[in-house]
Short mmCIF file of C-alpha atoms in Angstrom, two decimals:
data_model
loop_
_atom_site.label_atom_id
_atom_site.label_comp_id
_atom_site.label_asym_id
_atom_site.label_seq_id
_atom_site.Cartn_x
_atom_site.Cartn_y
_atom_site.Cartn_z
CA MET A 1 -2.51 -14.00 -22.63
CA GLY A 2 -3.79 -15.36 -25.78
CA GLY A 3 -5.34 -13.14 -28.65
CA THR A 4 -5.13 -9.75 -29.38
CA GLU A 5 -8.72 -8.52 -27.24
CA ILE A 6 -8.77 -7.93 -24.12
CA LEU A 7 -12.41 -9.45 -22.84
CA GLY A 8 -12.23 -8.49 -19.28
CA ALA A 9 -10.19 -7.01 -16.12
CA LEU A 10 -9.86 -9.33 -13.44
CA TYR A 11 -9.82 -7.09 -9.97
CA LEU A 12 -8.29 -8.69 -6.37
CA ARG A 13 -8.34 -6.97 -3.57
CA ILE A 14 -7.92 -7.89 0.41
CA SER A 15 -8.07 -5.77 3.12
CA ARG A 16 -5.20 -5.79 5.49
CA ASP A 17 -8.27 -4.58 8.29
CA LYS A 18 -10.05 -7.70 8.00
CA GLY A 19 -6.91 -10.00 9.22
CA GLU A 20 -6.44 -11.14 5.29
CA ASP A 21 -3.15 -11.64 4.13
CA GLU A 22 -1.03 -12.89 0.43
CA ASP A 23 -2.58 -16.37 1.25
CA THR A 24 -5.79 -14.77 1.15
CA LEU A 25 -4.75 -12.76 -2.36
CA GLN A 26 -2.99 -15.99 -3.72
CA ASN A 27 -6.42 -18.32 -3.11
CA HIS A 28 -8.77 -15.53 -4.80
CA ARG A 29 -6.16 -15.17 -7.24
CA GLU A 30 -6.03 -18.71 -8.46
CA SER A 31 -9.77 -19.49 -7.95
CA MET A 32 -10.92 -16.63 -10.11
CA LEU A 33 -8.07 -17.86 -12.72
CA GLU A 34 -9.23 -20.86 -13.29
CA TYR A 35 -12.73 -19.61 -12.97
CA GLY A 36 -11.95 -17.22 -15.96
CA ARG A 37 -10.26 -20.26 -18.17
CA GLN A 38 -13.37 -22.53 -17.64
CA ASN A 39 -15.57 -19.85 -18.68
CA GLY A 40 -13.46 -18.41 -21.41
CA TYR A 41 -12.25 -15.43 -20.41
CA ARG A 42 -9.28 -13.57 -21.42
CA TYR A 43 -8.26 -10.76 -19.03
CA GLU A 44 -5.68 -8.25 -17.19
CA ILE A 45 -5.26 -8.07 -13.58
CA TYR A 46 -5.26 -5.50 -11.19
CA GLU A 47 -4.43 -6.05 -7.78
CA GLU A 48 -3.52 -3.91 -4.53
CA ILE A 49 -3.71 -4.51 -1.01
CA VAL A 50 -6.18 -1.35 0.75
CA SER A 51 -9.36 -1.11 2.88
CA GLY A 52 -12.65 -1.34 0.47
CA GLY A 53 -14.19 1.44 2.58
CA LYS A 54 -11.68 4.20 1.49
CA HIS A 55 -13.45 7.27 -0.01
CA ASN A 56 -10.57 8.48 -2.01
CA LEU A 57 -9.69 6.50 -5.20
CA ASP A 58 -6.16 8.05 -4.85
CA ALA A 59 -5.83 5.53 -2.36
CA ARG A 60 -6.40 2.60 -4.21
CA PRO A 61 -4.04 2.61 -7.29
CA GLN A 62 -5.40 -0.35 -9.32
CA LEU A 63 -8.86 0.31 -8.79
CA GLN A 64 -7.64 3.16 -10.05
CA LYS A 65 -6.19 2.48 -12.99
CA LEU A 66 -9.03 -0.05 -14.22
CA ILE A 67 -10.95 3.02 -14.35
CA ALA A 68 -8.79 4.56 -16.27
CA ASN A 69 -9.20 2.00 -18.99
CA ILE A 70 -12.43 0.63 -18.90
CA GLU A 71 -13.10 1.30 -22.60
CA ARG A 72 -11.05 -1.98 -23.08
CA TYR A 73 -12.94 -4.57 -21.26
CA ARG A 74 -16.19 -5.93 -21.94
CA ALA A 75 -16.12 -7.48 -17.97
CA ILE A 76 -14.76 -6.70 -14.68
CA LEU A 77 -14.12 -10.27 -13.13
CA VAL A 78 -14.17 -9.90 -9.03
CA VAL A 79 -14.34 -12.55 -6.25
CA SER A 80 -17.65 -10.59 -5.01
CA LEU A 81 -19.17 -7.40 -4.84
CA ASP A 82 -17.94 -6.26 -1.81
CA ARG A 83 -13.93 -6.57 -3.46
CA LEU A 84 -14.45 -3.50 -5.83
CA SER A 85 -15.60 -0.98 -2.90
CA ARG A 86 -17.06 -0.71 0.43
CA ASN A 87 -17.64 2.63 -0.04
CA GLY A 88 -21.18 4.24 -1.76
CA MET A 89 -19.83 7.06 -3.58
CA ILE A 90 -17.56 4.67 -5.26
CA SER A 91 -19.91 1.84 -6.09
CA GLN A 92 -22.20 3.73 -7.93
CA GLN A 93 -19.50 5.64 -9.70
CA ILE A 94 -18.57 1.93 -11.37
CA LYS A 95 -21.87 1.54 -11.72
CA GLN A 96 -22.11 4.16 -14.15
CA LEU A 97 -19.31 3.67 -15.90
CA CYS A 98 -20.47 -0.31 -16.39
CA MET A 99 -24.08 1.34 -17.86
CA ASP A 100 -21.99 4.00 -20.37
CA HIS A 101 -19.62 1.44 -21.94
CA ASP A 102 -22.42 -1.77 -21.60
CA ILE A 103 -19.75 -3.43 -19.16
CA LYS A 104 -20.66 -6.33 -17.00
CA ILE A 105 -19.52 -7.40 -13.38
CA ILE A 106 -18.87 -11.01 -12.92
CA THR A 107 -18.88 -12.55 -9.65
CA PRO A 108 -18.53 -16.90 -9.51
CA TYR A 109 -22.26 -16.89 -8.33
CA GLN A 110 -23.81 -13.70 -10.21
CA THR A 111 -23.64 -11.74 -13.50
CA PHE A 112 -24.53 -8.22 -13.01
CA ASP A 113 -25.36 -6.50 -16.27
CA LEU A 114 -25.63 -3.38 -14.65
CA CYS A 115 -26.97 -1.86 -18.94
CA ASN A 116 -29.87 -3.92 -20.12
CA SER A 117 -31.20 -5.21 -16.79
CA GLN A 118 -33.09 -2.85 -13.93
CA GLU A 119 -33.57 -5.93 -11.98
CA ASP A 120 -29.23 -6.35 -11.89
CA ARG A 121 -28.78 -2.92 -10.98
CA LEU A 122 -31.38 -2.80 -8.30
CA LEU A 123 -29.36 -6.07 -7.06
CA TYR A 124 -26.35 -3.88 -7.42
CA ASP A 125 -27.49 -1.39 -5.30
CA VAL A 126 -29.03 -3.54 -2.23
CA SER A 127 -25.23 -5.54 -2.56
CA SER A 128 -23.25 -2.21 -2.26
CA MET A 129 -25.26 -1.05 0.27
CA PHE A 130 -25.10 -4.18 2.58
CA ALA A 131 -21.24 -3.46 1.76
CA VAL A 132 -21.44 -0.30 3.16
CA MET A 133 -23.12 -1.19 6.13
CA GLU A 134 -21.20 -4.22 7.20
CA TYR A 135 -17.89 -1.74 6.77
CA GLU A 136 -19.70 0.78 9.45
CA MET A 137 -21.61 -1.73 11.07
CA ILE A 138 -18.02 -3.90 12.13
CA GLY A 139 -16.42 -0.48 13.22
CA SER A 140 -18.77 1.07 15.54
CA ARG A 141 -19.41 -2.46 17.18
CA ASN A 142 -15.79 -3.13 17.22
CA LYS A 143 -15.82 0.03 19.00
CA LEU A 144 -18.35 -0.48 21.31
CA ASN A 145 -17.05 -3.66 22.19
CA LYS A 146 -13.48 -2.54 23.55
CA ILE A 147 -15.41 -0.09 25.84
CA GLN A 148 -17.47 -2.82 27.11
CA ARG A 149 -14.28 -4.92 27.35
CA ALA A 150 -12.06 -2.09 29.24
CA ARG A 151 -15.02 -1.86 31.32
CA ARG A 152 -14.78 -5.22 31.92
CA GLY A 153 -11.27 -4.46 32.70
CA GLU A 154 -9.58 -6.42 29.22
CA TYR A 155 -6.60 -5.52 28.10
CA MET A 156 -7.50 -3.43 25.01
CA ALA A 157 -3.78 -1.69 24.62
CA GLY A 158 -2.70 -3.98 21.54
CA LYS A 159 0.43 -5.59 22.64
CA PRO A 160 0.82 -5.36 26.18
CA ALA A 161 3.33 -3.62 28.21
CA TYR A 162 6.50 -4.84 29.01
CA GLY A 163 6.52 -6.88 32.45
CA TYR A 164 2.84 -8.07 30.88
CA ARG A 165 1.54 -10.80 28.61
CA ARG A 166 -2.08 -10.56 27.87
CA ASN A 167 -4.05 -14.23 28.34
CA PRO A 168 -5.66 -15.27 25.36
CA ASP A 169 -8.72 -16.64 27.32
CA SER A 170 -9.34 -14.06 30.08
CA LYS A 171 -8.20 -11.28 27.90
CA ARG A 172 -6.04 -9.89 31.12
CA LEU A 173 -3.15 -9.52 31.46
CA GLU A 174 -0.70 -11.61 33.35
CA ILE A 175 2.38 -10.78 34.86
CA TYR A 176 5.38 -12.29 32.86
CA GLU A 177 8.41 -12.57 36.22
CA PRO A 178 12.29 -12.22 33.84
CA GLU A 179 10.22 -8.50 32.62
CA ALA A 180 8.47 -7.77 35.85
CA GLU A 181 11.98 -7.78 37.59
CA VAL A 182 13.21 -5.06 35.36
CA VAL A 183 9.85 -2.96 35.92
CA ARG A 184 10.26 -3.18 39.79
CA TYR A 185 14.20 -2.01 38.98
CA MET A 186 13.36 0.67 36.56
CA PHE A 187 11.20 2.20 39.66
CA LYS A 188 13.43 1.52 42.57
CA LEU A 189 16.08 3.61 40.50
CA HIS A 190 13.83 6.38 40.00
CA ARG A 191 13.39 6.61 44.03
CA GLU A 192 16.59 6.47 44.24
CA GLY A 193 16.82 10.27 41.91
CA LYS A 194 17.90 8.83 39.17
CA SER A 195 16.54 10.19 35.51
CA SER A 196 15.20 9.00 33.19
CA ARG A 197 18.22 9.39 30.68
CA ARG A 198 20.88 7.87 33.63
CA ILE A 199 18.06 4.71 34.26
CA ALA A 200 17.93 4.26 30.24
CA GLU A 201 21.97 3.99 30.31
CA GLN A 202 22.15 1.60 33.27
CA LEU A 203 19.59 -0.75 32.32
CA ASN A 204 21.21 -0.68 28.87
CA GLU A 205 24.93 -0.97 30.56
CA GLU A 206 23.63 -3.85 32.78
CA GLY A 207 22.49 -6.15 29.36
CA TYR A 208 18.66 -5.51 30.05
CA ARG A 209 16.55 -5.58 26.37
CA PRO A 210 13.11 -4.06 25.98
CA GLN A 211 10.78 -6.44 23.72
CA SER A 212 11.14 -4.75 20.07
CA ALA A 213 14.00 -2.08 20.66
CA ALA A 214 18.01 -2.67 21.03
CA SER A 215 18.26 -0.45 23.83
CA PHE A 216 16.42 1.52 26.51
CA GLN A 217 15.74 5.27 25.29
CA PRO A 218 14.76 7.64 27.78
CA SER A 219 11.77 8.82 26.54
CA THR A 220 10.73 4.90 26.72
CA ILE A 221 11.23 4.96 30.75
CA LYS A 222 9.34 7.96 30.98
CA ARG A 223 6.06 6.73 29.39
CA MET A 224 6.99 3.08 31.88
CA LEU A 225 6.69 5.06 34.86
CA GLN A 226 3.64 6.97 33.49
CA ASN A 227 1.74 3.83 32.30
CA PRO A 228 -0.99 2.97 35.27
CA VAL A 229 -1.21 -0.42 33.52
CA TYR A 230 1.82 -1.48 36.51
CA LYS A 231 -0.54 -0.34 39.14
CA GLY A 232 -3.01 -2.57 38.02
CA SER A 233 -5.51 -0.57 35.93
CA VAL A 234 -6.21 -0.42 32.27
CA VAL A 235 -7.10 2.95 30.65
CA PHE A 236 -8.88 2.87 27.40
CA ARG A 237 -9.50 6.46 25.58
CA ASP A 238 -12.81 6.60 23.37
CA ARG A 239 -11.39 9.03 20.79
CA LYS A 240 -13.08 10.34 17.76
CA ARG A 241 -11.71 13.03 14.38
CA LEU A 242 -13.94 15.87 14.55
CA LYS A 243 -13.14 19.35 12.82
CA GLU A 244 -12.14 22.34 14.60
CA ASP A 245 -11.81 25.90 13.15
CA GLY A 246 -10.96 24.43 9.97
CA HIS A 247 -8.43 21.67 10.60
CA TYR A 248 -9.69 18.24 12.14
CA THR A 249 -8.23 17.13 15.43
CA TRP A 250 -8.68 14.19 17.70
CA LYS A 251 -10.92 14.63 20.42
CA VAL A 252 -11.06 12.22 23.81
CA LEU A 253 -15.20 11.56 23.72
CA GLU A 254 -14.24 9.04 27.15
CA THR A 255 -11.99 7.86 29.57
CA ILE A 256 -12.59 4.50 30.69
CA ILE A 257 -10.39 3.43 33.98
CA ALA A 258 -10.49 -0.02 35.28
CA GLU A 259 -9.40 -0.34 38.66
CA SER A 260 -7.21 -3.63 40.07
CA ALA A 261 -8.19 -5.45 36.51
CA HIS A 262 -5.21 -7.59 36.36
CA PRO A 263 -1.90 -8.12 38.73
CA ALA A 264 0.31 -5.16 39.50
CA ILE A 265 3.54 -4.95 39.09
CA ILE A 266 4.28 -2.08 41.48
CA PRO A 267 1.98 -1.55 44.36
CA PRO A 268 -0.87 1.84 43.46
CA ASP A 269 0.58 3.79 46.59
CA GLN A 270 4.14 3.32 45.29
CA TRP A 271 2.61 4.41 41.12
CA GLU A 272 0.46 7.60 42.62
CA GLN A 273 3.91 8.72 44.87
CA VAL A 274 6.26 8.39 41.92
CA ASN A 275 4.08 9.60 39.81
CA GLN A 276 3.17 12.64 42.38
CA GLU A 277 6.53 13.84 42.63
CA ASP A 278 6.80 14.01 38.95
CA MET A 279 3.73 16.55 38.70
CA GLU A 280 5.76 18.77 41.74
CA HIS A 281 8.58 18.76 40.55
CA PRO A 282 8.95 18.10 36.95
CA SER A 283 12.23 16.52 35.86
CA THR A 284 15.46 18.16 33.99
CA GLU A 285 16.72 14.70 33.47
CA ILE A 286 17.58 14.97 30.26
CA ARG A 287 19.88 18.31 29.97
CA GLU A 288 22.85 16.56 29.79
CA LYS A 289 24.24 19.94 31.92
CA PRO A 290 23.11 23.21 33.96
CA ALA A 291 22.41 25.55 31.36
CA ARG A 292 24.05 28.43 34.41
CA LYS A 293 25.58 30.56 31.92
CA THR A 294 23.74 30.54 28.50
CA GLY A 295 20.28 29.69 30.03
CA THR A 296 17.74 26.90 28.31
CA THR A 297 17.08 27.57 24.56
CA MET A 298 14.26 25.10 22.35
CA LEU A 299 17.48 22.91 21.12
CA LYS A 300 19.80 22.53 24.37
CA ASP A 301 21.45 19.39 23.95
CA LEU A 302 20.02 18.30 20.77
CA LEU A 303 22.76 20.15 17.76
CA PHE A 304 25.37 17.91 16.97
CA CYS A 305 27.97 18.50 14.17
CA GLY A 306 27.12 17.00 10.44
CA ILE A 307 30.93 16.75 9.95
CA CYS A 308 32.38 15.01 13.19
CA GLY A 309 29.67 14.14 15.31
CA ARG A 310 30.46 16.06 17.75
CA LYS A 311 28.11 18.31 20.76
CA LEU A 312 27.66 21.80 19.24
CA ALA A 313 27.39 24.64 22.12
CA MET A 314 25.84 28.15 21.80
CA ARG A 315 26.33 31.05 23.05
CA LYS A 316 24.63 34.10 24.11
CA GLU A 317 24.65 37.63 22.74
CA ARG A 318 24.53 40.69 24.37
CA ASN A 319 21.08 41.46 22.70
CA GLY A 320 19.47 38.49 24.32
CA GLY A 321 19.86 36.22 21.45
CA TYR A 322 21.80 33.33 20.95
CA VAL A 323 24.37 31.57 17.86
CA ILE A 324 25.85 28.37 17.12
CA LYS A 325 29.60 28.22 17.54
CA PRO A 326 31.37 26.64 15.19
CA CYS A 327 32.89 23.42 15.78
CA GLN A 328 36.62 23.74 15.55
CA TYR A 329 36.88 20.07 17.14
CA VAL A 330 40.59 18.74 15.63
CA MET A 331 40.19 16.24 13.35
CA PRO A 332 41.46 12.41 13.84
CA ASP A 333 44.49 13.14 11.39
CA ARG A 334 45.47 16.19 13.53
CA GLN A 335 46.49 17.79 10.36
CA GLN A 336 43.27 20.13 10.48
CA LYS A 337 39.83 21.37 12.70
CA CYS A 338 36.26 20.34 11.76
CA ASN A 339 35.34 23.84 9.37
CA ASN A 340 31.39 23.41 10.34
CA GLN A 341 30.27 26.81 10.74
CA GLY A 342 27.67 28.64 13.34
CA MET A 343 25.04 31.20 12.41
CA LYS A 344 22.25 32.42 14.85
CA LEU A 345 20.05 30.00 16.39
CA GLY A 346 16.95 31.57 15.30
CA TYR A 347 17.16 30.80 11.96
CA MET A 348 17.70 26.86 13.07
CA GLU A 349 14.76 27.29 15.55
CA ALA A 350 12.35 28.67 12.58
CA GLU A 351 13.83 25.15 10.37
CA ILE A 352 12.73 23.42 13.15
CA LEU A 353 9.32 24.66 14.05
CA ARG A 354 8.43 24.35 10.22
CA ARG A 355 9.70 20.36 9.94
CA LEU A 356 7.49 20.11 13.07
CA GLN A 357 4.21 20.83 10.94
CA VAL A 358 5.59 18.45 9.08
CA HIS A 359 6.20 15.62 11.06
CA LYS A 360 2.99 16.26 12.76
CA GLN A 361 1.21 16.17 9.64
CA GLN A 362 2.79 12.91 8.68
CA LEU A 363 1.99 11.46 12.18
CA GLN A 364 -1.36 12.17 12.25
CA GLN A 365 -1.55 10.79 8.68
CA GLU A 366 0.34 6.97 9.99
CA LEU A 367 -2.53 7.79 12.99
CA GLU A 368 -5.52 7.91 11.03
CA HIS A 369 -4.09 4.54 9.08
CA LEU A 370 -4.05 2.75 12.35
CA VAL A 371 -7.51 4.17 13.47
CA GLU A 372 -9.17 3.50 10.21
CA HIS A 373 -7.26 -0.04 10.43
CA GLU A 374 -8.10 -1.03 13.91
CA PHE A 375 -9.63 -4.40 13.84
CA GLN A 376 -8.81 -5.94 16.87
CA ASP A 377 -9.49 -9.66 17.94
CA ILE A 378 -12.25 -9.58 14.63
CA TRP A 379 -13.27 -12.94 14.66
CA SER A 380 -14.40 -13.09 18.56
CA GLU A 381 -16.09 -9.38 17.66
CA LEU A 382 -17.99 -10.40 14.33
CA GLN A 383 -19.80 -13.17 15.85
CA GLU A 384 -22.65 -11.10 16.87
CA HIS A 385 -22.61 -9.99 13.06
CA LEU A 386 -22.28 -13.67 11.99
CA ALA A 387 -25.67 -14.70 13.64
CA HIS A 388 -27.51 -11.97 12.36
CA VAL A 389 -26.44 -13.44 8.60
CA GLU A 390 -27.30 -16.91 10.14
CA GLN A 391 -30.91 -15.67 11.36
CA GLU A 392 -31.43 -13.90 7.91
CA LEU A 393 -30.50 -17.62 6.30
CA GLU A 394 -33.08 -19.10 8.20
CA LEU A 395 -35.42 -16.93 7.71
CA ASN A 396 -35.21 -16.58 3.56
CA GLN A 397 -35.33 -20.53 4.04
CA ARG A 398 -38.71 -19.88 5.40
CA HIS A 399 -39.86 -17.04 3.04
CA GLN A 400 -39.07 -19.67 0.57
CA LEU A 401 -41.15 -22.65 2.37
CA ILE A 402 -44.23 -19.87 2.67
CA LEU A 403 -43.72 -18.65 -1.40
CA ALA A 404 -43.98 -22.85 -2.45
CA ASP A 405 -47.63 -22.41 -0.98
CA PRO A 406 -49.94 -22.96 -4.20
CA ALA A 407 -52.67 -20.39 -2.42
CA TRP A 408 -49.60 -17.94 -3.86
CA THR A 409 -50.95 -18.34 -6.73
CA GLU A 410 -54.73 -16.89 -6.59
CA ILE A 411 -52.45 -13.30 -5.26
CA PHE A 412 -49.22 -13.17 -7.78
CA SER A 413 -49.20 -13.87 -11.75
CA HIS A 414 -46.91 -17.10 -12.60
CA GLU A 415 -44.42 -14.46 -13.94
CA GLU A 416 -44.36 -12.67 -10.69
CA LEU A 417 -43.83 -15.28 -8.23
CA VAL A 418 -41.12 -16.67 -10.57
CA LYS A 419 -39.44 -13.19 -10.18
CA LYS A 420 -40.02 -12.85 -5.68
CA ARG A 421 -38.02 -17.21 -6.25
CA GLN A 422 -35.63 -15.63 -7.81
CA ALA A 423 -34.62 -12.57 -5.90
CA LEU A 424 -35.12 -14.92 -2.67
CA LEU A 425 -32.36 -17.30 -4.38
CA ARG A 426 -30.12 -14.87 -5.15
CA GLN A 427 -30.77 -13.20 -1.41
CA GLN A 428 -29.69 -16.43 0.01
CA GLU A 429 -26.94 -16.65 -2.29
CA LEU A 430 -25.53 -13.17 -1.07
CA LEU A 431 -25.88 -14.52 2.35
CA GLN A 432 -24.26 -17.76 1.99
CA GLN A 433 -21.15 -15.80 0.08
CA THR A 434 -21.00 -13.47 3.16
CA ARG A 435 -20.57 -15.58 5.90
CA THR A 436 -17.97 -17.78 4.07
CA GLU A 437 -16.22 -14.37 4.49
CA LEU A 438 -16.83 -14.06 8.23
CA GLN A 439 -16.24 -17.63 8.79
CA GLN A 440 -12.50 -16.86 6.55
CA ARG A 441 -11.51 -13.96 9.02
CA ASN A 442 -8.54 -14.24 11.15
CA GLN A 443 -7.60 -11.82 14.06
CA ASN A 444 -6.46 -9.06 13.06
CA THR A 445 -2.83 -7.16 14.05
CA MET A 446 -2.35 -5.25 17.08
CA VAL A 447 -1.62 -1.52 16.39
CA ILE A 448 -2.77 0.05 18.90
CA SER A 449 0.59 -0.06 20.66
CA ARG A 450 1.76 2.45 18.51
CA ARG A 451 -1.70 4.35 17.62
CA GLU A 452 -1.04 5.63 21.58
CA GLN A 453 2.77 6.74 20.52
CA LEU A 454 1.42 8.48 17.83
CA TYR A 455 -1.36 10.27 20.21
CA TYR A 456 1.07 11.10 22.98
CA ILE A 457 3.45 13.15 20.58
CA ILE A 458 0.59 14.85 18.90
CA ASP A 459 -0.16 15.60 21.99
CA MET A 460 2.59 16.97 22.71
CA LEU A 461 2.80 18.98 19.43
CA ASP A 462 -0.55 20.87 19.46
CA ARG A 463 0.68 22.14 22.78
CA PHE A 464 4.08 23.23 21.78
CA SER A 465 3.92 26.41 20.95
CA HIS A 466 2.13 27.41 24.55
CA ARG A 467 5.11 25.93 26.49
CA THR A 468 8.73 27.41 27.95
CA VAL A 469 11.87 27.30 26.17
CA GLU A 470 12.10 24.66 28.84
CA GLU A 471 9.21 22.59 28.21
CA GLN A 472 9.74 23.03 24.76
CA ASN A 473 13.59 21.42 24.93
CA ASP A 474 12.44 18.93 27.34
CA THR A 475 9.71 18.46 24.57
CA LEU A 476 12.00 17.35 21.65
CA LYS A 477 13.49 15.32 23.61
CA GLN A 478 11.11 13.11 24.56
CA PHE A 479 11.43 12.00 20.67
CA ILE A 480 14.02 13.21 18.85
CA ARG A 481 17.87 11.95 19.77
CA ARG A 482 19.56 14.56 17.60
CA ILE A 483 20.00 17.02 15.11
CA HIS A 484 22.91 16.84 12.79
CA TYR A 485 23.89 20.50 11.22
CA THR A 486 25.96 21.23 8.88
CA ARG A 487 27.44 24.48 7.13
CA VAL A 488 30.59 24.45 5.37
CA MET A 489 31.16 27.73 3.78
CA PRO A 490 33.66 28.20 0.23
CA GLU A 491 37.07 30.38 1.85
CA GLU A 492 35.64 33.35 -0.12
CA ILE A 493 32.33 33.68 1.54
CA ARG A 494 34.20 32.92 4.91
CA ALA A 495 36.33 35.88 4.35
CA LYS A 496 33.30 38.46 3.81
CA PRO A 497 32.48 40.31 6.88
CA MET A 498 30.43 38.89 10.21
CA ARG A 499 27.77 40.99 9.26
CA SER A 500 27.57 40.34 5.65
CA LYS A 501 24.29 40.06 3.84
CA GLU A 502 25.80 37.06 1.78
CA ARG A 503 27.39 35.21 4.86
CA GLU A 504 24.70 35.68 7.38
CA GLN A 505 21.91 33.85 4.37
CA TYR A 506 24.66 31.60 3.30
CA PRO A 507 22.48 27.79 3.38
CA PHE A 508 22.31 24.95 5.79
CA GLU A 509 21.94 21.25 5.93
CA TYR A 510 20.42 19.55 8.57
CA THR A 511 19.03 15.89 9.38
CA ILE A 512 16.79 14.95 12.24
CA GLU A 513 17.34 11.38 14.20
CA TYR A 514 14.45 10.75 15.68
CA ILE A 515 14.04 8.45 18.62
#
């Protein structure tokens, strides 16, 4: 970069929700660098991969940095206005900053002199409004499109379930026989009385593997046994984020079920029988052994020693409470025992309950991100929008032809006609730019499979406090593999009486291993 004066800020942004990738970002970068060289601009580059519809600047660190440095620049260079923002509030904030500091916004097709031109301010507002409307229309049209397609029986749950492949032409599921045989085998093992844990172990031992993991897990088996896709049904849940009692939560507005939407791997009557039996006789399959002596606790079979890795045992006290027993496993060198100390189980349970709330918030944030970026099959779903843009272009051209009629000179002055023609030309330019962007969009990566998993876990956590201890234990085992607990005391602390406050409150550490 030559010279000492920074004339412009070059802002580049792409959005994953439009199917764009680093190639798109590179194309934009190269074209704008060439444009800058041809027009003699010097600039600093800001670039990021983020949705333009975000209303919080904290989610757009590069734009936030540009705004912080705004006084250094005389211009902001962008490929198009919607790259700056698809959020009305942020668009107006940028407009005001440009007016306050006499900064132009420059695209390869248009320069917006917001400080000195009322017409440019109007055009900026209209263009920004179109960008916001397009963002909202895509989301609404995408949702309506999915609902209609789900009613037709098309598969809308992202990555196809194990045992199926999605036909790109019909958008329906087709049986993939190598995996379908494993699904039938899984249901057969369940009918023989085997638990989800035992089924997972047997499948792994016999060399079967899921699509995208190293091994089958009990929670995976349970979800597969409950998945109605295997009886030929498509289920689509229309959800909306609503605020209740001061907190946001996801509510199911409508559940759409299309029966016989695709070939069934499991006959519907067999699937119904399996799931009816599970409802009437809840499985205890996650337990490693019956809890006859101590009873079931929230963390049964989940606590493992953070030093030697052995499973920790619990003891029920006379007062009804529980304690984690010290780990006294003889270490491999046979010279000493593991010195991981126990404590009252209540302390550990309270900490896990606190951690679950944090984990739930993290899952909700991830879910919000996925929902916001959920634009499946974006090309086919934007055809209607593209057709609308083509109609607007055709209408614009007709208006230009009409305005060329000499009869208008008797109604408008020459200056008025010139302004109207210029406005039509600018509108035509914006429409052509929008059409080009729509045509360049690719199919978006499917994220709904992970989304459904998050809905499942968050729903379990929402109901966690209302469940019995046994149900809480089973719930945790759906997404937690192990909790590694460590509490090593110095000798001087261990020498103190058991009821010593210093010993009782000595800290512990733990890590959660999620499935």
